[in-house]
Coordinates of C-alpha atoms and ligand atoms in Angstrom, one line a residue:
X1 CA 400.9 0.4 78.1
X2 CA 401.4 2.2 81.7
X3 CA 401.6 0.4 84.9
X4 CA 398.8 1.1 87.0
X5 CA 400.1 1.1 90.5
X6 CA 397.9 -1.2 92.5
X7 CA 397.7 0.4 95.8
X8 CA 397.6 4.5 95.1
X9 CA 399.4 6.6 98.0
X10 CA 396.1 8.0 99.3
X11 CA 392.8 7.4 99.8
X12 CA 391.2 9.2 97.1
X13 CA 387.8 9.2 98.8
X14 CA 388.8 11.4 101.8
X15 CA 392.1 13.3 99.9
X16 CA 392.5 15.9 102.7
X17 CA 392.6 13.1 105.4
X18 CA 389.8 14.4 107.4
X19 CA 389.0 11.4 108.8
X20 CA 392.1 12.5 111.6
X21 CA 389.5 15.6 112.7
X22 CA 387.2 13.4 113.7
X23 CA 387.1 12.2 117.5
X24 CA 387.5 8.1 118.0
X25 CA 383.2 8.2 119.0
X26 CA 382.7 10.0 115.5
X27 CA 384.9 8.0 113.6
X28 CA 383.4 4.7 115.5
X29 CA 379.9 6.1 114.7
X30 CA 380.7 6.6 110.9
X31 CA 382.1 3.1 110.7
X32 CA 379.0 1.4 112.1
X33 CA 376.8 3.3 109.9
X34 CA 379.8 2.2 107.2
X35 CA 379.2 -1.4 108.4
X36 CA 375.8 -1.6 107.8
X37 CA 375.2 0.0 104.7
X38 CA 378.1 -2.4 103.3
X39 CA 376.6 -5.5 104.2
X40 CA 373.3 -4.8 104.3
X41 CA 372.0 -1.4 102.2
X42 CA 374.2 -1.8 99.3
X43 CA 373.8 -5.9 98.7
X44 CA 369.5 -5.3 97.5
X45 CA 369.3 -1.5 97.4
X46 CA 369.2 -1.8 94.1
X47 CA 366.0 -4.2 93.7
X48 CA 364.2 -2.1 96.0
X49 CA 365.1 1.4 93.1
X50 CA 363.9 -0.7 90.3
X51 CA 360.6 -2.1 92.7
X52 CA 360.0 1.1 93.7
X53 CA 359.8 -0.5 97.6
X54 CA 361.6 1.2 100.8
X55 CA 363.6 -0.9 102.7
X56 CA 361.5 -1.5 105.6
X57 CA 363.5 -4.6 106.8
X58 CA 365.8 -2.0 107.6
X59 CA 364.2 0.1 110.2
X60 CA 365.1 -1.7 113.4
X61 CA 368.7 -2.2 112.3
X62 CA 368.6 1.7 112.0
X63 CA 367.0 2.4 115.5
X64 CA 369.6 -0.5 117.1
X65 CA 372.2 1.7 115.9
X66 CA 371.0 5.1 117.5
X67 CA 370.6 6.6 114.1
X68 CA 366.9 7.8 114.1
X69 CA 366.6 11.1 115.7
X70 CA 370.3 10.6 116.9
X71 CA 371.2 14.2 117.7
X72 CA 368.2 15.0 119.9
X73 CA 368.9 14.4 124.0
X74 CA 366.9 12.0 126.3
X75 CA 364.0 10.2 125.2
X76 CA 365.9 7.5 124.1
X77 CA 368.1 9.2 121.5
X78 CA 371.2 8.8 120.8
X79 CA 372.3 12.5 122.0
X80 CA 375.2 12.1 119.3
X81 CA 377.1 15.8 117.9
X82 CA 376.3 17.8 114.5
X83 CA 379.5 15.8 113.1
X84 CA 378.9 12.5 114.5
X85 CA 375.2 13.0 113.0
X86 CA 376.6 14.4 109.2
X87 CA 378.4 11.4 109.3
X88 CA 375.7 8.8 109.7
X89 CA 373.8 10.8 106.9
X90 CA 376.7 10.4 104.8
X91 CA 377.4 6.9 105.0
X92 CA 373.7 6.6 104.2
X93 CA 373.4 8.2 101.4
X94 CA 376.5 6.7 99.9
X95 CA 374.3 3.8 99.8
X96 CA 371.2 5.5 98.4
X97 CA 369.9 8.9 99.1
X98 CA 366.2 7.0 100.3
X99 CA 367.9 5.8 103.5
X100 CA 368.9 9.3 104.2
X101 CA 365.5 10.3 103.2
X102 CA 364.1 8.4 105.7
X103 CA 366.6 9.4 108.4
X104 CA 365.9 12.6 107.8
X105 CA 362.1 13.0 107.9
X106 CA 361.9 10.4 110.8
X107 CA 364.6 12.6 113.0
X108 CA 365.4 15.7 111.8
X109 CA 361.9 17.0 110.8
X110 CA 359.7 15.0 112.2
X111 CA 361.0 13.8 115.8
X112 CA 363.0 17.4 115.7
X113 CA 359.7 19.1 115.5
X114 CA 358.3 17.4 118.7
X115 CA 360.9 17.2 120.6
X116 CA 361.5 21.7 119.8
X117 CA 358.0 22.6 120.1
X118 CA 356.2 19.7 121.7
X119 CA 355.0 19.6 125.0
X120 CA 356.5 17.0 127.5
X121 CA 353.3 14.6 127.1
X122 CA 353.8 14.5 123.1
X123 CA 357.5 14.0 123.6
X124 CA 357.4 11.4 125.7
X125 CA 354.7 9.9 124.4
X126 CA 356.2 9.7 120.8
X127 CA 359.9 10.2 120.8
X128 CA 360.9 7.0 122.5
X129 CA 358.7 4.8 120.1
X130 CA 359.8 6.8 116.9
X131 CA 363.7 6.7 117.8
X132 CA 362.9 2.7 118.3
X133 CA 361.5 2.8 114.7
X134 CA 358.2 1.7 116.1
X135 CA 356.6 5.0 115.2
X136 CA 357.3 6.4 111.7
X137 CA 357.3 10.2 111.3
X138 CA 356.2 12.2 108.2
X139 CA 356.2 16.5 107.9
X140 CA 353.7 18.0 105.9
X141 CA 354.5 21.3 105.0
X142 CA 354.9 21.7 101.4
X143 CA 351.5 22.2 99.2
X144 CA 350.3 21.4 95.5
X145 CA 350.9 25.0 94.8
X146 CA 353.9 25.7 95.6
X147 CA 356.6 24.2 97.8
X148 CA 359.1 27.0 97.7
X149 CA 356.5 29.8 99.1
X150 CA 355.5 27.9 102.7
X151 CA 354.0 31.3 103.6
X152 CA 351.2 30.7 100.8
X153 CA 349.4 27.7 102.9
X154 CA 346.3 26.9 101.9
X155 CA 345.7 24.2 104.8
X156 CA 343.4 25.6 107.5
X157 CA 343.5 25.1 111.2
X158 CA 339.8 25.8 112.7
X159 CA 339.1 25.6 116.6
X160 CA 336.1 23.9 117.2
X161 CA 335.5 24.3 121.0
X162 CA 338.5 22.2 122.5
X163 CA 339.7 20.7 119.2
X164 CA 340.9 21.7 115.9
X165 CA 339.3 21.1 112.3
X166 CA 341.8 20.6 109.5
X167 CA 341.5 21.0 105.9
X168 CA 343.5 20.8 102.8
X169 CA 346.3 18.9 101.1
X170 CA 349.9 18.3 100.8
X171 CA 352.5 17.2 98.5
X172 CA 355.2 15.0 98.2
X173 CA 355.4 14.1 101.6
X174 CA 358.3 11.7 102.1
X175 CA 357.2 8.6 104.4
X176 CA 353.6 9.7 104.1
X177 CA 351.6 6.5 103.4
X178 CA 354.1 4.8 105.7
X179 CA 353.9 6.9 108.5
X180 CA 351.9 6.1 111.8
X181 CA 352.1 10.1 112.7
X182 CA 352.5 13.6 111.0
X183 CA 353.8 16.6 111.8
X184 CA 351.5 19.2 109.7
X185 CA 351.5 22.5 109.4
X186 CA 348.3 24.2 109.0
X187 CA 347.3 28.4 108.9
X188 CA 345.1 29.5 111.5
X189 CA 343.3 32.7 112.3
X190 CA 346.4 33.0 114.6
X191 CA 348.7 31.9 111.7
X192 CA 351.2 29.1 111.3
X193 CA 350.9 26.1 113.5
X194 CA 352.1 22.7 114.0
X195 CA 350.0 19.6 114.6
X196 CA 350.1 15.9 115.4
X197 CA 347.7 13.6 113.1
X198 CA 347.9 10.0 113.8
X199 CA 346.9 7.5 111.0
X200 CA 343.6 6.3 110.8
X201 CA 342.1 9.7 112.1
X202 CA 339.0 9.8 110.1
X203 CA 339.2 11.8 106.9
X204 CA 343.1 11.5 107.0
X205 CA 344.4 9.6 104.3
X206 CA 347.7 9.4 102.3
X207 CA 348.5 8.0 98.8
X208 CA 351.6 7.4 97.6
X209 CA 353.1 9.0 94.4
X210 CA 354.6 6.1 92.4
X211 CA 355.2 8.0 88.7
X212 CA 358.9 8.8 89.9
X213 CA 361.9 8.1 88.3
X214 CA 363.5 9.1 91.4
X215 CA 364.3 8.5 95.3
X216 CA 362.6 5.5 94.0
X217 CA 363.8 3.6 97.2
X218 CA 361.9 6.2 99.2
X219 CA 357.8 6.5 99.5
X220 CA 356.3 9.8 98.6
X221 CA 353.2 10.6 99.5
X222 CA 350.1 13.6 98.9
X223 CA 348.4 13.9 102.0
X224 CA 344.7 14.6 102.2
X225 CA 343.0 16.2 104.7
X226 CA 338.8 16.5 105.0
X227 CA 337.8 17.6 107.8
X228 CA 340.1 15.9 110.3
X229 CA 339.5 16.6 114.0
X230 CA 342.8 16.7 116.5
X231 CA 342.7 17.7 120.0
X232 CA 344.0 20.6 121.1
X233 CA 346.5 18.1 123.4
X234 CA 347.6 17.4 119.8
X235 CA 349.0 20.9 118.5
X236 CA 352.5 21.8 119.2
X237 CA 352.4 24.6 121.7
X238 CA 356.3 25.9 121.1
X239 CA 355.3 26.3 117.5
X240 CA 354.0 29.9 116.6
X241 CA 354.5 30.8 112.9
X242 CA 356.4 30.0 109.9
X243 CA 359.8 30.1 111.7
X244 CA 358.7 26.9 113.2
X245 CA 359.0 24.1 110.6
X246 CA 361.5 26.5 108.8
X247 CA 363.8 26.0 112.0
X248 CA 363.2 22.1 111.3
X249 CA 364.6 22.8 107.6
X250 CA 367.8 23.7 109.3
X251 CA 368.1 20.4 110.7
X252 CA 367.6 18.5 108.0
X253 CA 368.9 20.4 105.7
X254 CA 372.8 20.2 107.9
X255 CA 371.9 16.6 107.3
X256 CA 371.7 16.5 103.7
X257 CA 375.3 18.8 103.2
X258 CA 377.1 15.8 104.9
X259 CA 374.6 13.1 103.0
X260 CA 375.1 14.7 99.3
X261 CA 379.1 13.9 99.8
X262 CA 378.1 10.1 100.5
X263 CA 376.8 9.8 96.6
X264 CA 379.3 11.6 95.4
X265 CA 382.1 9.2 97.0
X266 CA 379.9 5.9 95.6
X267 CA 380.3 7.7 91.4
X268 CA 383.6 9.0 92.5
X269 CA 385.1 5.2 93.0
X270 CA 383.0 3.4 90.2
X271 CA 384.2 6.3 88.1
X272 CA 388.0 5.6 89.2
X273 CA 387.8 1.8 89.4
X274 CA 385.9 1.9 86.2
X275 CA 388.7 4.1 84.0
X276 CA 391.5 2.6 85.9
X277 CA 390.4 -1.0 84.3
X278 CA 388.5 -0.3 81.1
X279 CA 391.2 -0.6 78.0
X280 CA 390.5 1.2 74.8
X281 CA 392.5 2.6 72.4
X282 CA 395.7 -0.1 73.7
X283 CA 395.9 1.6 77.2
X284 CA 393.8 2.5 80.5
X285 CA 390.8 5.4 80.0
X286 CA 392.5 6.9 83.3
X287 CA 395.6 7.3 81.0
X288 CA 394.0 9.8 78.7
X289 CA 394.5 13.6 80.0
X290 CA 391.0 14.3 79.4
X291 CA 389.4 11.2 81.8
X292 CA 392.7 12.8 84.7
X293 CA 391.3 16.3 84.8
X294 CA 387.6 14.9 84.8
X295 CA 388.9 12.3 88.1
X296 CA 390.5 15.5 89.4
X297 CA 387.9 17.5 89.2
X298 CA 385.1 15.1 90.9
X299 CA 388.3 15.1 93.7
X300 CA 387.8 18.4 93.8
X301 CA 384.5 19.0 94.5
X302 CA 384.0 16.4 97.1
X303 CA 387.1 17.5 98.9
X304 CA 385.7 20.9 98.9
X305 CA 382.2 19.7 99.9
X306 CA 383.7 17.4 102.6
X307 CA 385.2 20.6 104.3
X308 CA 382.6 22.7 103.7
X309 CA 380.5 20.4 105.9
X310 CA 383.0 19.4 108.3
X311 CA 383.6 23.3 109.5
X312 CA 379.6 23.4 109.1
X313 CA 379.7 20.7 111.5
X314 CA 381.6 22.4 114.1
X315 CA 379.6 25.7 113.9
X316 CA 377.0 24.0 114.7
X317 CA 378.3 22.3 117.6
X318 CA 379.8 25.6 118.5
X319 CA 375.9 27.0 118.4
X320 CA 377.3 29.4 115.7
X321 CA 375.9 28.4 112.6
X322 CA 373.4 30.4 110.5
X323 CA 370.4 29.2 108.2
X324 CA 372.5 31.6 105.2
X325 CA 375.7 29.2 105.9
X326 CA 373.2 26.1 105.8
X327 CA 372.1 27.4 102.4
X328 CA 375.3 27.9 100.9
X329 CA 376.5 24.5 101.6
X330 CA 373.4 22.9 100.6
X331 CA 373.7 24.7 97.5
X332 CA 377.2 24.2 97.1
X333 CA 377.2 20.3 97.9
X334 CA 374.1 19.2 96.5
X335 CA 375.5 20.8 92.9
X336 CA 378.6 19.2 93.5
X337 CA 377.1 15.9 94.2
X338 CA 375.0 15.8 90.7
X339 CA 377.7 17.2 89.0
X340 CA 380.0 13.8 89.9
X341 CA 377.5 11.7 89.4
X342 CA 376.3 13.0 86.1
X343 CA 379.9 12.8 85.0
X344 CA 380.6 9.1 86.5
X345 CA 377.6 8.2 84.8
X346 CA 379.0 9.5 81.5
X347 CA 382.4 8.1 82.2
X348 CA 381.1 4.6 82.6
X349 CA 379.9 4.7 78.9
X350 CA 377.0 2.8 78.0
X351 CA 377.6 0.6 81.3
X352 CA 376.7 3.8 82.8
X353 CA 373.1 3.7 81.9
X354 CA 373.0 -0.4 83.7
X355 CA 371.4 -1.1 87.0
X356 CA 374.3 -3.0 87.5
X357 CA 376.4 0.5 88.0
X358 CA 375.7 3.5 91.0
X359 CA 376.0 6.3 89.3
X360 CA 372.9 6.8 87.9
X361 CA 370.8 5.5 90.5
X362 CA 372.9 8.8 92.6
X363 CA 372.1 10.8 90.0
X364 CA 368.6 10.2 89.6
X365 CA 368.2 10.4 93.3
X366 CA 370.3 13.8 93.3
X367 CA 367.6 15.5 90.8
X368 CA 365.5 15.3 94.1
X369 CA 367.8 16.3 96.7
X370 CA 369.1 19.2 94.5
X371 CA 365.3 20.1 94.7
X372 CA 363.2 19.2 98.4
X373 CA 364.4 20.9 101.6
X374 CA 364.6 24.3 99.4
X375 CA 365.5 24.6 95.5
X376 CA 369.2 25.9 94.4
X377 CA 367.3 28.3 93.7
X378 CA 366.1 29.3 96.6
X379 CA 368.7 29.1 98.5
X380 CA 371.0 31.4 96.1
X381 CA 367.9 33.9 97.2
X382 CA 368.4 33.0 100.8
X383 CA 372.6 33.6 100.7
X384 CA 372.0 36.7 98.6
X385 CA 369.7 38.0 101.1
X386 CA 371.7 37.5 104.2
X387 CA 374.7 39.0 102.3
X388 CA 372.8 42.5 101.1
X389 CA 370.0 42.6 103.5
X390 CA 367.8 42.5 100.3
X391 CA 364.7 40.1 100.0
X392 CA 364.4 38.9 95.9
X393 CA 361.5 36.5 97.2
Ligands
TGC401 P1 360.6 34.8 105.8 O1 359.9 36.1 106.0 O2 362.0 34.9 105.3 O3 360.6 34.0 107.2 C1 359.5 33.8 108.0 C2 360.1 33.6 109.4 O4 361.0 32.4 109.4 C3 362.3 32.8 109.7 N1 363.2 32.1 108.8 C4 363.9 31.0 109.3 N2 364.1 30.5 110.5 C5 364.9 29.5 110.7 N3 365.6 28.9 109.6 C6 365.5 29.4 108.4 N4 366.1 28.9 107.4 C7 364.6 30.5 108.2 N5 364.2 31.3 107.1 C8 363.4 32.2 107.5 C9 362.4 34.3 109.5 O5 363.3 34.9 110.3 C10 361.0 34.7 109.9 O6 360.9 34.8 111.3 P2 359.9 35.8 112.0 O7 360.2 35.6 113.5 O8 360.4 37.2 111.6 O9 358.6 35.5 111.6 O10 359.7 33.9 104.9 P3 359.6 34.0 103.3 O11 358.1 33.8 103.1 O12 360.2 35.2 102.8 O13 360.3 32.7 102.8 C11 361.7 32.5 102.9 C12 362.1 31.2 102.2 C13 361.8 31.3 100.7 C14 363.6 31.1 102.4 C15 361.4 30.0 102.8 O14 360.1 30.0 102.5 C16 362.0 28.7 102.3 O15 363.0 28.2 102.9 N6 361.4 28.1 101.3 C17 361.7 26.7 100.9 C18 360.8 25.7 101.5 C19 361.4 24.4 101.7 O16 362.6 24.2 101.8 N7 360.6 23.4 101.9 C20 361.0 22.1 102.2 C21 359.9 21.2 102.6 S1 360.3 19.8 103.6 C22 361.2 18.8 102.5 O17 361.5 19.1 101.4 C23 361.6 17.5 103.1 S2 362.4 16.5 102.0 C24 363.2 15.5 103.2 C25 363.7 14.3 102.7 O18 363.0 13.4 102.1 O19 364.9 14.1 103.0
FAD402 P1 358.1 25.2 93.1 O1 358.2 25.9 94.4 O2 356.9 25.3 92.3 O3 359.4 25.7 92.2 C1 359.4 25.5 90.8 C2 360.7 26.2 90.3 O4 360.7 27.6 90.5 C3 362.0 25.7 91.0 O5 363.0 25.5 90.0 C4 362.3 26.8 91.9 O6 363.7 26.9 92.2 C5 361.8 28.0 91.1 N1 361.6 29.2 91.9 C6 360.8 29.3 93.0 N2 360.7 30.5 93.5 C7 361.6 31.3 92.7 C8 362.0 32.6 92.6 N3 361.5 33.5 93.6 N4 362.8 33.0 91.7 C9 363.3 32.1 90.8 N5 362.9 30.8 90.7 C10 362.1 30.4 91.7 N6 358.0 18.5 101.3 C11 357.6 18.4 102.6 O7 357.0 19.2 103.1 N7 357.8 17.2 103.2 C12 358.5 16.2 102.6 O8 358.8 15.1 103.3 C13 359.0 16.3 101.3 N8 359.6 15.3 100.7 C14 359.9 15.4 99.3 C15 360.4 14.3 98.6 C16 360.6 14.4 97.3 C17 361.1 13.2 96.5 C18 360.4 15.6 96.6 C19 360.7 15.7 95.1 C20 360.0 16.7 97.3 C21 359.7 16.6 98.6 N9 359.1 17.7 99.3 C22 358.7 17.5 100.6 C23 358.7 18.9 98.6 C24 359.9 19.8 98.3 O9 360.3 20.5 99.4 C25 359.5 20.8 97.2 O10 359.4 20.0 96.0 C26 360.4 21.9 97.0 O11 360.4 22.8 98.2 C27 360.0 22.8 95.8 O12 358.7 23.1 95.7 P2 357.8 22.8 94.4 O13 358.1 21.4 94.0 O14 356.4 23.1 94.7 O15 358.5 23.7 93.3

C-alpha cells in the first residue's frame, strides 16, 4: 500500500499562497472571523440546518467583531477594505452560507442602502443600532412574479399628502420575519423608490417560508404589504430609480464571490481528508488516478476562484470595478463552488448523504446562492451585454 505523507508540502486550501497578498489587518481580520466560526459556527451549525433555526445567539458576537456592515465609514462601522470584507464573507460561509446570508442582507443591502441613499437622520438613526446587531435589516426587492425582472414591480408607492401608501408583496426576503426594519422598493408615479418600514407598522407583516431544503440555517420570508403608511421622513431621498437597489446588488454580490470560495474549501478538505483515509480495494481512494484528477480539479477551481476575487478585491478598492466584472465572478465562483461540493458529496460515498459530513449541507445551500442576488443566468446576459453592447433581456 502507499505511504501517505502525513504533512503535505502545501496548504492545499490556499495553493497559490495568497494569503502573502493580504496586509497583516486583512489577514488579522480573516483570522478572527476564522476563530469564530471554528469554535463557535461550526460546533451546532448543523442542528440549527436540520431545525431549520438561524443562529441568533450569534448576532452580537458578529457585531463585536465589526463584521455587520463592516465596509461602510462612520456610524459605528468597521470602515474595513473590499478584501478585508471578501474575507470575512468567506470565512463565513465556510461555515455555512446562512451566516453569510445574514451578513449580507444586514450590511451590504440593507445598512448599504441607507447609508448610499439615506438621509443623515435615517443614517444615524439606524446604522449605529444595525452595525451593533440591535437592529436587523431585511431588502425587499424581489416579487412573486419574477425576481430576475426588478423593472416589472408590482408594489405601489402612493403619496397621501405628507406620507406614502404602500401596497403589494414580496418574496423570499432573507431576514424578513426577523427583521426590525426593511428596505423596500416600491414603483411610484415617479418610478422606483426606496423606503424604510419598521415592524409592527400596521398592515406590515412577514411570514416565513419554511418548505426549503435549503439555506436552511437562514429565515426567508414573503412580505405583505396592505395599505402600509410611511412618512415621507421614511423614504430614501438618494434613491431615484431601479439603479438604486441594483447598485446595492453590487455590494452584496462582491460579497458572495469571496463567500462561495469559503464552501468550497469546507468540501474541498472533507473530500481530501476523506479519500486520503478511506481504504477500499487494499489501498487509499486518493491513490486511484480517477479520485487525483477529481482532488485536482476541485484545486483548480477554488484556486481560480480565489484569484478571481482577490484582483476583484483590489478593483474595487482601486474604485475600478464594474457591475459586468461582478457578474462574471459571481458566475464563475458560485458554479465553481456547487461543482466541488456536488463532487465532495459524491466522493464521500454514501457518508456523503450524512448530516454528519459538510458537503451536502454546502451544496444544498449553493442551489441558492447559485440563484438569489441574480441567476447564472442572468448574469451570463449581463457579461454578454457589456461585452457586445447588446441587451438579450
Ligand atoms: P437596466 O436597464 O439594465 O438597468 C436599469 C438601471 O440600472 C442600472 N444598472 C445597474 N446599476 C448598478 N449595478 C448594476 N449591476 C446594474 N445593472 C443595471 C442601469 O445602468 C440603468 O441605469 P439608468 O441610470 O440608465 O436608469 O435594467 P433591466 O431591466 O434591463 O435589468 C437588468 C438586469 C436583468 C441585469 C437586472 O434586472 C438584474 O440584475 N436582475 C437580477 C435581480 C437580482 O439580482 N435580484 C436580487 C434580489 S436581492 C437578493 O437576492 C438577496 S439574497 C441575499 C442573501 O441572502 O445573501
Ligand atoms: P425567475 O426570475 O422566475 O427565474 C426563473 C428561471 O428563469 C431562472 O433559471 C432564470 O435564470 C431564468 N431566466 C430569467 N430570465 C431569463 C432570460 N431572459 N433568459 C433565460 N433565462 C432566464 N430577493 C430579495 O429581494 N431579497 C432577499 O433578501 C432575497 N433573499 C433570497 C433568499 C433565498 C434563499 C432565495 C432562494 C432567494 C432570495 N431572493 C431575495 C430572491 C432572489 O433574488 C430570486 O430568487 C432571484 O433573483 C431569481 O428570481 P426568481 O426566483 O423569481 O426566478
Amino acid at each position: 500500500m502507499p505511504e501517505i505523507p502525513p504533512d503535505l508540502p502545501r496548504d492545499p486550501l490556499d495553493f497559490y499562497d495568497l494569503a502573502a497578498q493580504l496586509s497583516d489587518e486583512e489577514r488579522e481580520v480573516r483570522a478572527s472571523v476564522a476563530r469564530l466560526v471554528d469554535e463557535r459556527v461550526i460546533p451546532g451549525i448543523r442542528v440549527h440546518f436540520e431545525n431549520q433555526s438561524f443562529p441568533r445567539e450569534l448576532i452580537p458576537e458578529l457585531a463585536a467583531l465589526g463584521v455587520l456592515g463592516a465596509s461602510l465609514e462612520g456610524y459605528g462601522c468597521a470602515g474595513l477594505n473590499p478584501v478585508s470584507y471578501g474575507l470575512i464573507c468567506q470565512e463565513l460561509e465556510r461555515g455555512d452560507s446562512a451566516l453569510r446570508s445574514f451578513v449580507s442582507v444586514q450590511g451590504s443591502l440593507s445598512m448599504y442602502a441607507i447609508h448610499r441613499f439615506g438621509s443623515e437622520l435615517q443614517r444615524a438613526r439606524y446604522l449605529p443600532r444595525m452595525a451593533a446587531g440591535e437592529v436587523i435589516g431585511c431588502f425587499g426587492l424581489t416579487e412573486p412574479q419574477g425576481g430576475s425582472d426588478p423593472a416589472n414591480m408590482q408594489t405601489t408607492a402612493r403619496r397621501r399628502g405628507g406620507s406614502w401608501v404602500l401596497n403589494g408583496s414580496k418574496m423570499w426576503i432573507t431576514n424578513g420575519s426577523i427583521a426590525d426594519l426593511c428596505v423596500l422598493w416600491a414603483r411610484s408615479e415617479e418610478g422606483i423608490r426606496g423606503f424604510l418600514v419598521e415592524k409592527g407598522t400596521p398592515g406590515f407583516s412577514a411570514t416565513e417560508l419554511r418548505n426549503k431544503f435549503s439555506l436552511r440555517a437562514s429565515v426567508t420570508s414573503a412580505l405583505f404589504l396592505d395599505e402600509v403608511v410611511v412618512p415621507e421622513e421614511n423614504r430614501l431621498p438618494g434613491a431615484a430609480g431601479l439603479k438604486a437597489p441594483l447598485t446595492c446588488l453590487d455590494e452584496a454580490r462582491f460579497g458572495i464571490v469571496f463567500g462561495v470560495v469559503g464552501a468550497a474549501q469546507a468540501c474541498f478538505a472533507a473530500a481530501l481528508d476523506y479519500s486520503r483515509h478511506r481504504e477500499l480495494f487494499g489501498r487509499p481512494l486518493a491513490a486511484n488516478q480517477a479520485i487525483q484528477i477529481r482532488l485536482a480539479d476541485m484545486c483548480r477551481k477554488i484556486t481560480a476562484s480565489q484569484l478571481l476575487a482577490l484582483q476583484l478585491g483590489r478593483l474595487k478598492d482601486a474604485g475600478a470595478v464594474s457591475p459586468a466584472q461582478v457578474s462574471l465572478a459571481k458566475w464563475n465562483n458560485c458554479r465553481a463552488a456547487i461543482e466541488v461540493a456536488r463532487d465532495a458529496r459524491d466522493l464521500l460515498g454514501g457518508a456523503g448523504i450524512s448530516a454528519e459530513q459538510v458537503p451536502i449541507r454546502h451544496a444544498l445551500n449553493l442551489e441558492s446562492v447559485i440563484t438569489y442576488e441574480g441567476t447564472e443566468t442572468i448574469h451570463q446576459l449581463a457579461l454578454g451585454r457589456a461585452l457586445t453592447g447588446i441587451s438579450a433581456f
